[in-house]
mmCIF file of C-alpha atoms and ligand atoms in Angstrom:
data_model
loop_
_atom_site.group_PDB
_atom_site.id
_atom_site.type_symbol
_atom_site.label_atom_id
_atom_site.label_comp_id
_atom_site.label_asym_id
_atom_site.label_seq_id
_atom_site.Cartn_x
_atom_site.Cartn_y
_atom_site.Cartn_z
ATOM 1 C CA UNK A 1 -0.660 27.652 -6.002
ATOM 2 C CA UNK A 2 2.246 26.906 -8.336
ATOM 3 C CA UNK A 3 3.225 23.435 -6.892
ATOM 4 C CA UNK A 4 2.139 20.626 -4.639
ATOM 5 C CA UNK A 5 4.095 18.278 -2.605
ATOM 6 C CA UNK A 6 2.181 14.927 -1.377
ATOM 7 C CA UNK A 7 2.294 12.839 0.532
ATOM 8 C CA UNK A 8 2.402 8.933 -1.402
ATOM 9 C CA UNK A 9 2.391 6.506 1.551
ATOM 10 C CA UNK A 10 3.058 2.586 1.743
ATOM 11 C CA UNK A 11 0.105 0.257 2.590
ATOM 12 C CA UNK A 12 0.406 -3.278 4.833
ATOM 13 C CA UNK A 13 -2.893 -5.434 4.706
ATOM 14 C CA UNK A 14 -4.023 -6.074 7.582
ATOM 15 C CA UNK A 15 -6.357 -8.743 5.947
ATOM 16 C CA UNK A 16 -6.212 -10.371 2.689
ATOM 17 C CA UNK A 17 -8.977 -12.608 1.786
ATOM 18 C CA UNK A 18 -8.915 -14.097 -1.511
ATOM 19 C CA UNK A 19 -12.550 -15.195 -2.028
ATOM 20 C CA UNK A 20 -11.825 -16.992 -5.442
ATOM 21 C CA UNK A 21 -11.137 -16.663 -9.401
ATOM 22 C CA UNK A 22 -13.298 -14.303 -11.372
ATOM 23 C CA UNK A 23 -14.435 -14.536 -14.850
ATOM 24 C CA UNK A 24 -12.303 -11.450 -16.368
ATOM 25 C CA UNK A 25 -9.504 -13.812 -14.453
ATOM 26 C CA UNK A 26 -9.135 -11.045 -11.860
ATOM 27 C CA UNK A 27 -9.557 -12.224 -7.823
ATOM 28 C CA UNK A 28 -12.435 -11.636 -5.445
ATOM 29 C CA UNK A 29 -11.311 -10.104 -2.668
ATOM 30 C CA UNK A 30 -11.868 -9.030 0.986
ATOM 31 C CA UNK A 31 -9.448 -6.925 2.487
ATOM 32 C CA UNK A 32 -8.333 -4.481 5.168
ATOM 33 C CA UNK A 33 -5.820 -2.070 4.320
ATOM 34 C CA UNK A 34 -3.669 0.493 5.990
ATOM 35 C CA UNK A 35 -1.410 3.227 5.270
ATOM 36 C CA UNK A 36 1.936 3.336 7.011
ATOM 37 C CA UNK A 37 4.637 6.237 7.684
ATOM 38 C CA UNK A 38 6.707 4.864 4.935
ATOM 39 C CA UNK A 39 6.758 7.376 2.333
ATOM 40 C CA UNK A 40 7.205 8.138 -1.103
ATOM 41 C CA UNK A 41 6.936 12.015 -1.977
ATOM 42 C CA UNK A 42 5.682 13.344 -4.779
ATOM 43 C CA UNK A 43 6.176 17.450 -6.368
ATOM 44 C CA UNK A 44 4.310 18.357 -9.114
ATOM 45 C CA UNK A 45 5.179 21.666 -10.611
ATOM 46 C CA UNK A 46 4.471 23.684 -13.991
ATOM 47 C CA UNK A 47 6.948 23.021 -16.437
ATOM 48 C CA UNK A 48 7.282 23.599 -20.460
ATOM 49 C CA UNK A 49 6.992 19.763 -21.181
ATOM 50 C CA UNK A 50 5.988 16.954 -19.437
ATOM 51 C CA UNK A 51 8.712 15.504 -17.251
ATOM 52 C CA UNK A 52 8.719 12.210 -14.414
ATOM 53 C CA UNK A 53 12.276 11.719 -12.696
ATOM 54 C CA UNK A 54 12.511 9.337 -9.827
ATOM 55 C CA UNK A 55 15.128 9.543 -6.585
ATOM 56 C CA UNK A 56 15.927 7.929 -3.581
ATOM 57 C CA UNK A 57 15.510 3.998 -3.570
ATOM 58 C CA UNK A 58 15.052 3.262 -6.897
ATOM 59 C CA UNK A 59 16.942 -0.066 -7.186
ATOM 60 C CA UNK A 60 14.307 -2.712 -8.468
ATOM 61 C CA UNK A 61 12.077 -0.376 -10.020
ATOM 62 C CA UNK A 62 11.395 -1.499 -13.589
ATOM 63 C CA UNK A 63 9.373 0.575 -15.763
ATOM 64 C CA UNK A 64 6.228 -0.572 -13.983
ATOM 65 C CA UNK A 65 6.445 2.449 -11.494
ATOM 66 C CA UNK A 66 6.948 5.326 -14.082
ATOM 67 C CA UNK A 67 4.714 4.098 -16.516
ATOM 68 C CA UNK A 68 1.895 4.318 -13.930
ATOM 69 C CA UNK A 69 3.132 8.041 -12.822
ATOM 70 C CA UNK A 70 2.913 8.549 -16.516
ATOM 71 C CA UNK A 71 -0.449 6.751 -17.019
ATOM 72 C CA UNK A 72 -1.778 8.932 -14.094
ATOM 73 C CA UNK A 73 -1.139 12.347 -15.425
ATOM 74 C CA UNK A 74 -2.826 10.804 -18.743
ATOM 75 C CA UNK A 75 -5.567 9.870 -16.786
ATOM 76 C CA UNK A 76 -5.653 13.163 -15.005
ATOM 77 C CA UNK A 77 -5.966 15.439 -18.075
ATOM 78 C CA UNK A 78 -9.119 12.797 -19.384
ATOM 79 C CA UNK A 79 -10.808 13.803 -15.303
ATOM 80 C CA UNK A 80 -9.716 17.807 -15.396
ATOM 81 C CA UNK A 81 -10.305 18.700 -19.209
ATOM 82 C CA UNK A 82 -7.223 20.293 -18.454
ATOM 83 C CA UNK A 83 -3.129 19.010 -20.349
ATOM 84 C CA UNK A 84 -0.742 21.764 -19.163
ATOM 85 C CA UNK A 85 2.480 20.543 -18.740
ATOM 86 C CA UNK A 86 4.347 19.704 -15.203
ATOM 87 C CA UNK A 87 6.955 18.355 -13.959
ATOM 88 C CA UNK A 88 6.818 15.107 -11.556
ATOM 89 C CA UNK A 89 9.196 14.385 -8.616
ATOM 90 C CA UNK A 90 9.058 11.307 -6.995
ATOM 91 C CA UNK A 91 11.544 10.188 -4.518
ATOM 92 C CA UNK A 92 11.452 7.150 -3.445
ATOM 93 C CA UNK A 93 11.375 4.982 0.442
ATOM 94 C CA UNK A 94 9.213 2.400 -0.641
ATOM 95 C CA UNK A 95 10.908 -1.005 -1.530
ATOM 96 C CA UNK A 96 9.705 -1.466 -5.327
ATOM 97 C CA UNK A 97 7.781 -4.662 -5.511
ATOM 98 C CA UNK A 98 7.676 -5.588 -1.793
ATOM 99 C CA UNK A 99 4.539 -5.761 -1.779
ATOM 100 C CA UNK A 100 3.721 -2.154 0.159
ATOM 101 C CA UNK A 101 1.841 -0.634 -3.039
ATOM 102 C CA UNK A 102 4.778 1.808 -3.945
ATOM 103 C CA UNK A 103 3.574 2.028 -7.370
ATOM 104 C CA UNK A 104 0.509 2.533 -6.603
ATOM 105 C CA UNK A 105 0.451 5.335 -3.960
ATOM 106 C CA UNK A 106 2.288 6.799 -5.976
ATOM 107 C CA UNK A 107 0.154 6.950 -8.921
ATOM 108 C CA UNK A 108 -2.476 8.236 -6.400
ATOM 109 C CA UNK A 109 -0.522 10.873 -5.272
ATOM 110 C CA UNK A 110 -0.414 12.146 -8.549
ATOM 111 C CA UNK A 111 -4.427 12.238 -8.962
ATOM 112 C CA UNK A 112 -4.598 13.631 -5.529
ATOM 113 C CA UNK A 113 -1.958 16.133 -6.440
ATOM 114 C CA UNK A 114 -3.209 17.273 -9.756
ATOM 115 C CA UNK A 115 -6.487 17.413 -7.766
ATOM 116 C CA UNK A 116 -4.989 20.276 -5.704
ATOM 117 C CA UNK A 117 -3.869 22.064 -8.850
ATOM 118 C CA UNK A 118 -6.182 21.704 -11.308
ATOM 119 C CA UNK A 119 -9.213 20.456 -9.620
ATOM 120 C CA UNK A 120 -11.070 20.000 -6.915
ATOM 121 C CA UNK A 121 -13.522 17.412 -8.135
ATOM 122 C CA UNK A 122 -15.370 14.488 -6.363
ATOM 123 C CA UNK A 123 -13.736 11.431 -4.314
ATOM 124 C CA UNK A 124 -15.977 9.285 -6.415
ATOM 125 C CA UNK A 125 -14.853 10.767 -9.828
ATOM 126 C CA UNK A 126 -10.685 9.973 -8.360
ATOM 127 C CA UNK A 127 -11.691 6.827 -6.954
ATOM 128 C CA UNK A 128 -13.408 6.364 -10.877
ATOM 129 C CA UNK A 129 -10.114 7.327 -12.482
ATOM 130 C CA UNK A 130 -7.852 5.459 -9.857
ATOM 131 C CA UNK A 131 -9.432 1.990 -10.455
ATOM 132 C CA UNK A 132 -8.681 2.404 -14.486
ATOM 133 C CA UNK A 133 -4.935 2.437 -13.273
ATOM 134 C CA UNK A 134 -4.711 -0.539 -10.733
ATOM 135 C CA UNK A 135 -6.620 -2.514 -8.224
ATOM 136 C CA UNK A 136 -4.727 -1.421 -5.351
ATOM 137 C CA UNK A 137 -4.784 2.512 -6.448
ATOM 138 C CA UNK A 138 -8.566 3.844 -5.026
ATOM 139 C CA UNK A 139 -7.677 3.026 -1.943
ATOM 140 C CA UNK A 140 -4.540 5.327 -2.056
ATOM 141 C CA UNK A 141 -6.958 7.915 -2.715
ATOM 142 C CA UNK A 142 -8.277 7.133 0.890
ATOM 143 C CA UNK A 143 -5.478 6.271 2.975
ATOM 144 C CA UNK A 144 -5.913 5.446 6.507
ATOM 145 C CA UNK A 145 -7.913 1.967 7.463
ATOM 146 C CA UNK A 146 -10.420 0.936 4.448
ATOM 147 C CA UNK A 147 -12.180 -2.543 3.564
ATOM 148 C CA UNK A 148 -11.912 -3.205 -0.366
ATOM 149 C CA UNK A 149 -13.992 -5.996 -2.020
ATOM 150 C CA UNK A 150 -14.269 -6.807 -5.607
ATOM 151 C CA UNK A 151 -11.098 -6.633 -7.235
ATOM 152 C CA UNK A 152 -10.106 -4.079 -4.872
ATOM 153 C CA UNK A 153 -11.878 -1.093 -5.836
ATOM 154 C CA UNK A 154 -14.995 -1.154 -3.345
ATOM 155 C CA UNK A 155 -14.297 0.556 -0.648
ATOM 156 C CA UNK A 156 -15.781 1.066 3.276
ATOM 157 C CA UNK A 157 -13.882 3.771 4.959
ATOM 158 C CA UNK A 158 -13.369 2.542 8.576
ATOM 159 C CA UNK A 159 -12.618 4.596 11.353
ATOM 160 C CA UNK A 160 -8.754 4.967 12.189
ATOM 161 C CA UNK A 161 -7.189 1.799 13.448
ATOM 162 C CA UNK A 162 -5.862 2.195 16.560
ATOM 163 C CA UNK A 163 -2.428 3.173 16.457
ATOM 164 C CA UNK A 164 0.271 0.075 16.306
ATOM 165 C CA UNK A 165 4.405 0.153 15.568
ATOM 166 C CA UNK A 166 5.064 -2.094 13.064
ATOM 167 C CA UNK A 167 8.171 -3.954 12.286
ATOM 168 C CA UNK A 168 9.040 -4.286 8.336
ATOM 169 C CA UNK A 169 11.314 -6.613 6.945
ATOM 170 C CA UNK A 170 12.107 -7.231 3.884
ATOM 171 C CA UNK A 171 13.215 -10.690 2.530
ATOM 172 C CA UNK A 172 16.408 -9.353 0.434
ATOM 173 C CA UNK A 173 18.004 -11.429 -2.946
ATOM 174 C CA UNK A 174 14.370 -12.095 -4.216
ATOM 175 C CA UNK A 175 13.008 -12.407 -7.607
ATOM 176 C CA UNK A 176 10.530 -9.689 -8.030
ATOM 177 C CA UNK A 177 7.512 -10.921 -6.597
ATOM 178 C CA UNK A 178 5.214 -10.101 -9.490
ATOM 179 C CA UNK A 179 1.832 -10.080 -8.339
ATOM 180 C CA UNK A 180 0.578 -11.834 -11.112
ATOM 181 C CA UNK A 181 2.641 -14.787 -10.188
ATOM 182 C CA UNK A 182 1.403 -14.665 -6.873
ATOM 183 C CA UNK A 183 -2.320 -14.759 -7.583
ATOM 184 C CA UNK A 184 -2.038 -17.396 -10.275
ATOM 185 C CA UNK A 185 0.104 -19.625 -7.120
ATOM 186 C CA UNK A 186 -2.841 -19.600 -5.112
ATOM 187 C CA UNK A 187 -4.591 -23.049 -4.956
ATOM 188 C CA UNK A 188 -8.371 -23.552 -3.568
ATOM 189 C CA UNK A 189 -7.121 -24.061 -0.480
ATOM 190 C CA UNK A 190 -5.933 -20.454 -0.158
ATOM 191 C CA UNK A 191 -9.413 -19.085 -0.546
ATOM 192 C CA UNK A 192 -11.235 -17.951 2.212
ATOM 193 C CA UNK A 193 -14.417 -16.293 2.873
ATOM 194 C CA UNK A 194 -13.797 -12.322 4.011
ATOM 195 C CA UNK A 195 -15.186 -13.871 7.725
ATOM 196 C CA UNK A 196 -12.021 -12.586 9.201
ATOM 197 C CA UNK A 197 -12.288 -9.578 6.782
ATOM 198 C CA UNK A 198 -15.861 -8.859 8.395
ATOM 199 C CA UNK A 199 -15.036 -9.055 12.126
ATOM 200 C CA UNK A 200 -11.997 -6.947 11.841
ATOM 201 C CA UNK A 201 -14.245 -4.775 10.233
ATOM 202 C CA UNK A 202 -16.732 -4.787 12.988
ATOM 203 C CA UNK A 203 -13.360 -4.658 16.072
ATOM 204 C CA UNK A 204 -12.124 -0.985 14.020
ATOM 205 C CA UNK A 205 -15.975 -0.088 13.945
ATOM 206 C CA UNK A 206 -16.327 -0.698 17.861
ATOM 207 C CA UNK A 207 -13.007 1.163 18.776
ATOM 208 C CA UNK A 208 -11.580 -2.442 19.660
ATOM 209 C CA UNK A 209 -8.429 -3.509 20.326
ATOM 210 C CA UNK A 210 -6.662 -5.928 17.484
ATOM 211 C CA UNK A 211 -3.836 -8.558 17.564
ATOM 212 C CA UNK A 212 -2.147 -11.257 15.685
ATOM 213 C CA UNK A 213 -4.837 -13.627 15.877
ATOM 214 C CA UNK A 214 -7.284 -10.857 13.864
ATOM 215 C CA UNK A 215 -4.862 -11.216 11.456
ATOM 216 C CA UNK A 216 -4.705 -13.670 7.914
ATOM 217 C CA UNK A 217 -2.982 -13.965 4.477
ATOM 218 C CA UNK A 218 -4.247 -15.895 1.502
ATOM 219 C CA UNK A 219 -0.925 -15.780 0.425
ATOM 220 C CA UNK A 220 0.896 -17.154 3.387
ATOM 221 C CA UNK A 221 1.258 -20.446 1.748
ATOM 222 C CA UNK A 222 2.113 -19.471 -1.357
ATOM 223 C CA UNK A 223 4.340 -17.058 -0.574
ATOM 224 C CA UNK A 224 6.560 -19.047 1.801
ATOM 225 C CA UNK A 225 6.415 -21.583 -1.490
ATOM 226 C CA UNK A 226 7.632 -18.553 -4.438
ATOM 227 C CA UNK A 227 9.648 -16.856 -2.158
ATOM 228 C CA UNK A 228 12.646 -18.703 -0.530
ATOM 229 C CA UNK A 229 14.361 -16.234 1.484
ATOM 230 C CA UNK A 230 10.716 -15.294 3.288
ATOM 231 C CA UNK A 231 11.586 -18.092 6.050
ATOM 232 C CA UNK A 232 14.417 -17.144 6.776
ATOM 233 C CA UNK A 233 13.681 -13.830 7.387
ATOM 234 C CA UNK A 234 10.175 -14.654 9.192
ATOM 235 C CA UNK A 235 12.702 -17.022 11.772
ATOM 236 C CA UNK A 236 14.252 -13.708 12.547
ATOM 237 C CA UNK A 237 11.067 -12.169 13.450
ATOM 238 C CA UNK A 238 10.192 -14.853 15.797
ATOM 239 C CA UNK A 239 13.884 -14.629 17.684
ATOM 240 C CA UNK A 240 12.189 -10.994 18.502
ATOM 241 C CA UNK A 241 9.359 -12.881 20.154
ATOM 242 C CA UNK A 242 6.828 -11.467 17.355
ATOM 243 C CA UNK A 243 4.570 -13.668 14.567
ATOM 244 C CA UNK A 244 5.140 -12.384 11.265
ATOM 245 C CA UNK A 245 2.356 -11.408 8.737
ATOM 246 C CA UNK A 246 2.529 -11.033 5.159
ATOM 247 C CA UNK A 247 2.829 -7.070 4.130
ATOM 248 C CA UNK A 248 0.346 -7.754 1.092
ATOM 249 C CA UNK A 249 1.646 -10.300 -2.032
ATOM 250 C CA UNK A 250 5.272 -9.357 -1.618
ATOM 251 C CA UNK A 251 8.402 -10.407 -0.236
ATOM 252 C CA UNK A 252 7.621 -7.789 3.109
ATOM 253 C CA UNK A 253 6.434 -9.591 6.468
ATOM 254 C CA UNK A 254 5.639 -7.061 9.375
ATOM 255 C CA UNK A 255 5.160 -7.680 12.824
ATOM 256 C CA UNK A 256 3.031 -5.967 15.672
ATOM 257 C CA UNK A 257 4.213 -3.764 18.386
ATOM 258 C CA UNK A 258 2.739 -1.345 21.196
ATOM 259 C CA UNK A 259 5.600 0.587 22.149
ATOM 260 C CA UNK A 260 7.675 2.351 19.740
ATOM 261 C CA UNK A 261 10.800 1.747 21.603
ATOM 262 C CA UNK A 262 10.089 -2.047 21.253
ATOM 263 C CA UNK A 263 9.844 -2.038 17.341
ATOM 264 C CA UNK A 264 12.492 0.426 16.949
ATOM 265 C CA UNK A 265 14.959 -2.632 19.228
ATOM 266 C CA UNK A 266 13.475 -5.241 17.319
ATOM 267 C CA UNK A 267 14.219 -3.189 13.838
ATOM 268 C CA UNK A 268 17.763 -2.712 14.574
ATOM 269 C CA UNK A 269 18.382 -5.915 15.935
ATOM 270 C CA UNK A 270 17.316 -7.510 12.326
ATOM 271 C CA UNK A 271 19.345 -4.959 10.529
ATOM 272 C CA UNK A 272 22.591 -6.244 12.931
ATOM 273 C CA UNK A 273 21.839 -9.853 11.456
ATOM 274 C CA UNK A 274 21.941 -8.307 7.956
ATOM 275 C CA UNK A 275 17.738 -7.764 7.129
ATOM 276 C CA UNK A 276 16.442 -4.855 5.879
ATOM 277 C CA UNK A 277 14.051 -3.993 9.207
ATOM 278 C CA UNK A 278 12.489 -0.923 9.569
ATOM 279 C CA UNK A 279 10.174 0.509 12.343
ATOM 280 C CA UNK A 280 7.188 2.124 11.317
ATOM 281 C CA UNK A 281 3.926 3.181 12.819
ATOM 282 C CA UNK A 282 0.265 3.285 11.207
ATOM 283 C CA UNK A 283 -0.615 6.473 9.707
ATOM 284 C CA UNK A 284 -3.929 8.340 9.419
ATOM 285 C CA UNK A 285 -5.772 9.372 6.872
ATOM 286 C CA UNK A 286 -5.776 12.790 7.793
ATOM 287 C CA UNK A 287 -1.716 12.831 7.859
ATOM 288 C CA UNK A 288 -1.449 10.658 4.436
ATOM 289 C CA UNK A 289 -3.461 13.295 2.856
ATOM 290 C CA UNK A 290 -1.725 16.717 3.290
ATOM 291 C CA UNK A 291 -0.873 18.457 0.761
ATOM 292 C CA UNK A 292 1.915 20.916 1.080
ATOM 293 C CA UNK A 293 1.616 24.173 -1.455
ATOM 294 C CA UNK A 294 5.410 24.834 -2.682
ATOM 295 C CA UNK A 295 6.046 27.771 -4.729
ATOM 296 C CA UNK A 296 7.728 27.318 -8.571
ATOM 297 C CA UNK A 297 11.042 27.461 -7.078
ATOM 298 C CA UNK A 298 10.624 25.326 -4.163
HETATM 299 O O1 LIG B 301 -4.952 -4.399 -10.909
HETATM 300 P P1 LIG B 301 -3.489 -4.612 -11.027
HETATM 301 O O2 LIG B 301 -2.965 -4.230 -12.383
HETATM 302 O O3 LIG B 301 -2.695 -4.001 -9.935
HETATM 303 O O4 LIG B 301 -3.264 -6.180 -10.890
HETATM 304 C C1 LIG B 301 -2.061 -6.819 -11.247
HETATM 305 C C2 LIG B 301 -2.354 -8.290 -11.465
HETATM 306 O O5 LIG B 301 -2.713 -8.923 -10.232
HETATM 307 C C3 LIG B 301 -3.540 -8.554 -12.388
HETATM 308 O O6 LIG B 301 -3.123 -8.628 -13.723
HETATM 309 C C4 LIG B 301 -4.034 -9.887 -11.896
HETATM 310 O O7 LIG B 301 -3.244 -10.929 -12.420
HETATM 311 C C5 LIG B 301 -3.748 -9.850 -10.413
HETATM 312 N N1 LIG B 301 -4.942 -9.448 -9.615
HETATM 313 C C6 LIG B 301 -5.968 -10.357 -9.453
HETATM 314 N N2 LIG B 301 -7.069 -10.004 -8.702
HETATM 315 C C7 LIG B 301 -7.131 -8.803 -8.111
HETATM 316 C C8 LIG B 301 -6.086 -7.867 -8.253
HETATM 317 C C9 LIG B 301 -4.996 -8.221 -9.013
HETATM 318 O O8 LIG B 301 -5.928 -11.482 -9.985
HETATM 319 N N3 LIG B 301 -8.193 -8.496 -7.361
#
């Protein structure tokens, strides 16, 4: 195999319990993740010296994003014993700093990637090597529906959620919504206690059906508080007859929908009143995590 194309898809959160403040000033968390078919992709090929470029939607994206490509392939020669040069490609769909976990998928990707070339070694020893780069970044090693607790790095694989369409909508003209800021917003009242967390868990375990009112945010409050344009936007959602959620600790709500058709009328309807709306639907694990073999030249 002389290359590898992956896959490096964005996350919603289908849950996200904030359980309270930590000592190393990190957050206790319970949540329930999941990947959707909004996707970064990400070539790795030989090369003579170590290269990252980034295409596609890279407005907003600082350094943040290709540091952590960078601090991946670091990481990655530390798991493989192994520093031959490539080249990284990542072109980019994911909003940067929307809260979908752009930056971290695709910092995954790479481990999972370089896992194809160089590797294979255990989930465990990835998941290891992921959590030195980011909270968010085992579960992109996963993909598909997982529970994380701690700071994010304990994960319970659940089975598949069952498949939804899924409104995004970004609220535009923001601030970066650092997540930093976001977690150091939250005020007692925002905790909760991973109940909700738990009996999702328990719905996906039993093959049950899931709605809005399965749904919470720790960051609902504060969010609508950092970020001024979120009402507006969330308003918009509601004209479509849908409740919005919070994506994750971004500036991203999302909205729940059956029937493709019906997400893909509400999408374009937002985009006609000037938000950036897309229709997605939730994607397996098993489609997050192909890997495509390319040839040197491909
Ligand atoms: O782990 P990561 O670098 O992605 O986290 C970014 C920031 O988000 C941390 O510096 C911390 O302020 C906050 N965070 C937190 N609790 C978590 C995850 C992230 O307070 N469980």
């Amino acid at each position: 195999m002389n290359g590898v194309r992956v896959l490096a898809p964005a996350k919603i959160n289908w849950t996200l319990e904030v359980l309270g403040r930590r000592e190393d000033g990190y957050h206790e968390l319970r949540s329930i993740l999941q990947t959707i078919g909004l996707c970064d992709t990400v070539t790795i090929k030989p090369a003579g010296e170590v290269k990252v470029a980034f295409s596609g939607r890279v407005e907003g994206l600082d350094g943040l994003g290709g540091n952590l490509v960078q601090a991946a392939y670091r990481v990655a020669t530390g798991v493989f014993n192994r520093a031959d040069a490539v080249s990284i490609e990542v072109i980019k769909r994911i909003p940067a700093a929307g809260g979908l976990g752009g930056g971290s998928s695709d910092a995954a990707a790479v481990l999972r990637g370089l896992n194809a070339l160089w590797g294979p070694v255990d989930r465990w020893r990835l998941r290891e090597a992921a959590a030195e780069l980011g909270s968010d970044v085992p579960f992109f090693i996963e993909c598909g529906t997982v529970m994380v607790a701690g700071r994010g790095e304990e994960l319970t694989i659940l089975p598949e959620a069952p498949r939804k369409h899924l409104v995004l909508a970004l609220a535009r003209d923001e601030t970066p919504a650092k997540t930093a800021r976001m977690f150091a917003a939250l005020q007692p009242q925002d905790f909760l206690d991973g109940a909700q967390s738990l009996a999702l868990m328990l719905r996906f375990n039993h093959r049950l059906e899931y709605d809005d009112g399965h749904l919470c945010n720790s960051f609902e409050r504060a969010g609508y508080t950092q970020l001024p344009h979120l009402a507006k936007t969330r308003d918009l959602l509601h004209g479509c007859g849908k409740e919005a959620h919070l994506a994750g600790a971004g500036p991203t709500l999302f909205a729940i929908f059956d029937e493709e058709g019906d997400a893909e009328t509400c999408a374009s309807g937002l985009r006609v009143q000037g938000v950036d709306a897309i229709s997605v639907r939730t994607l397996a694990s098993i489609e997050a995590l192909r890997v495509e073999a390319i040839q040197a030249d491909g």
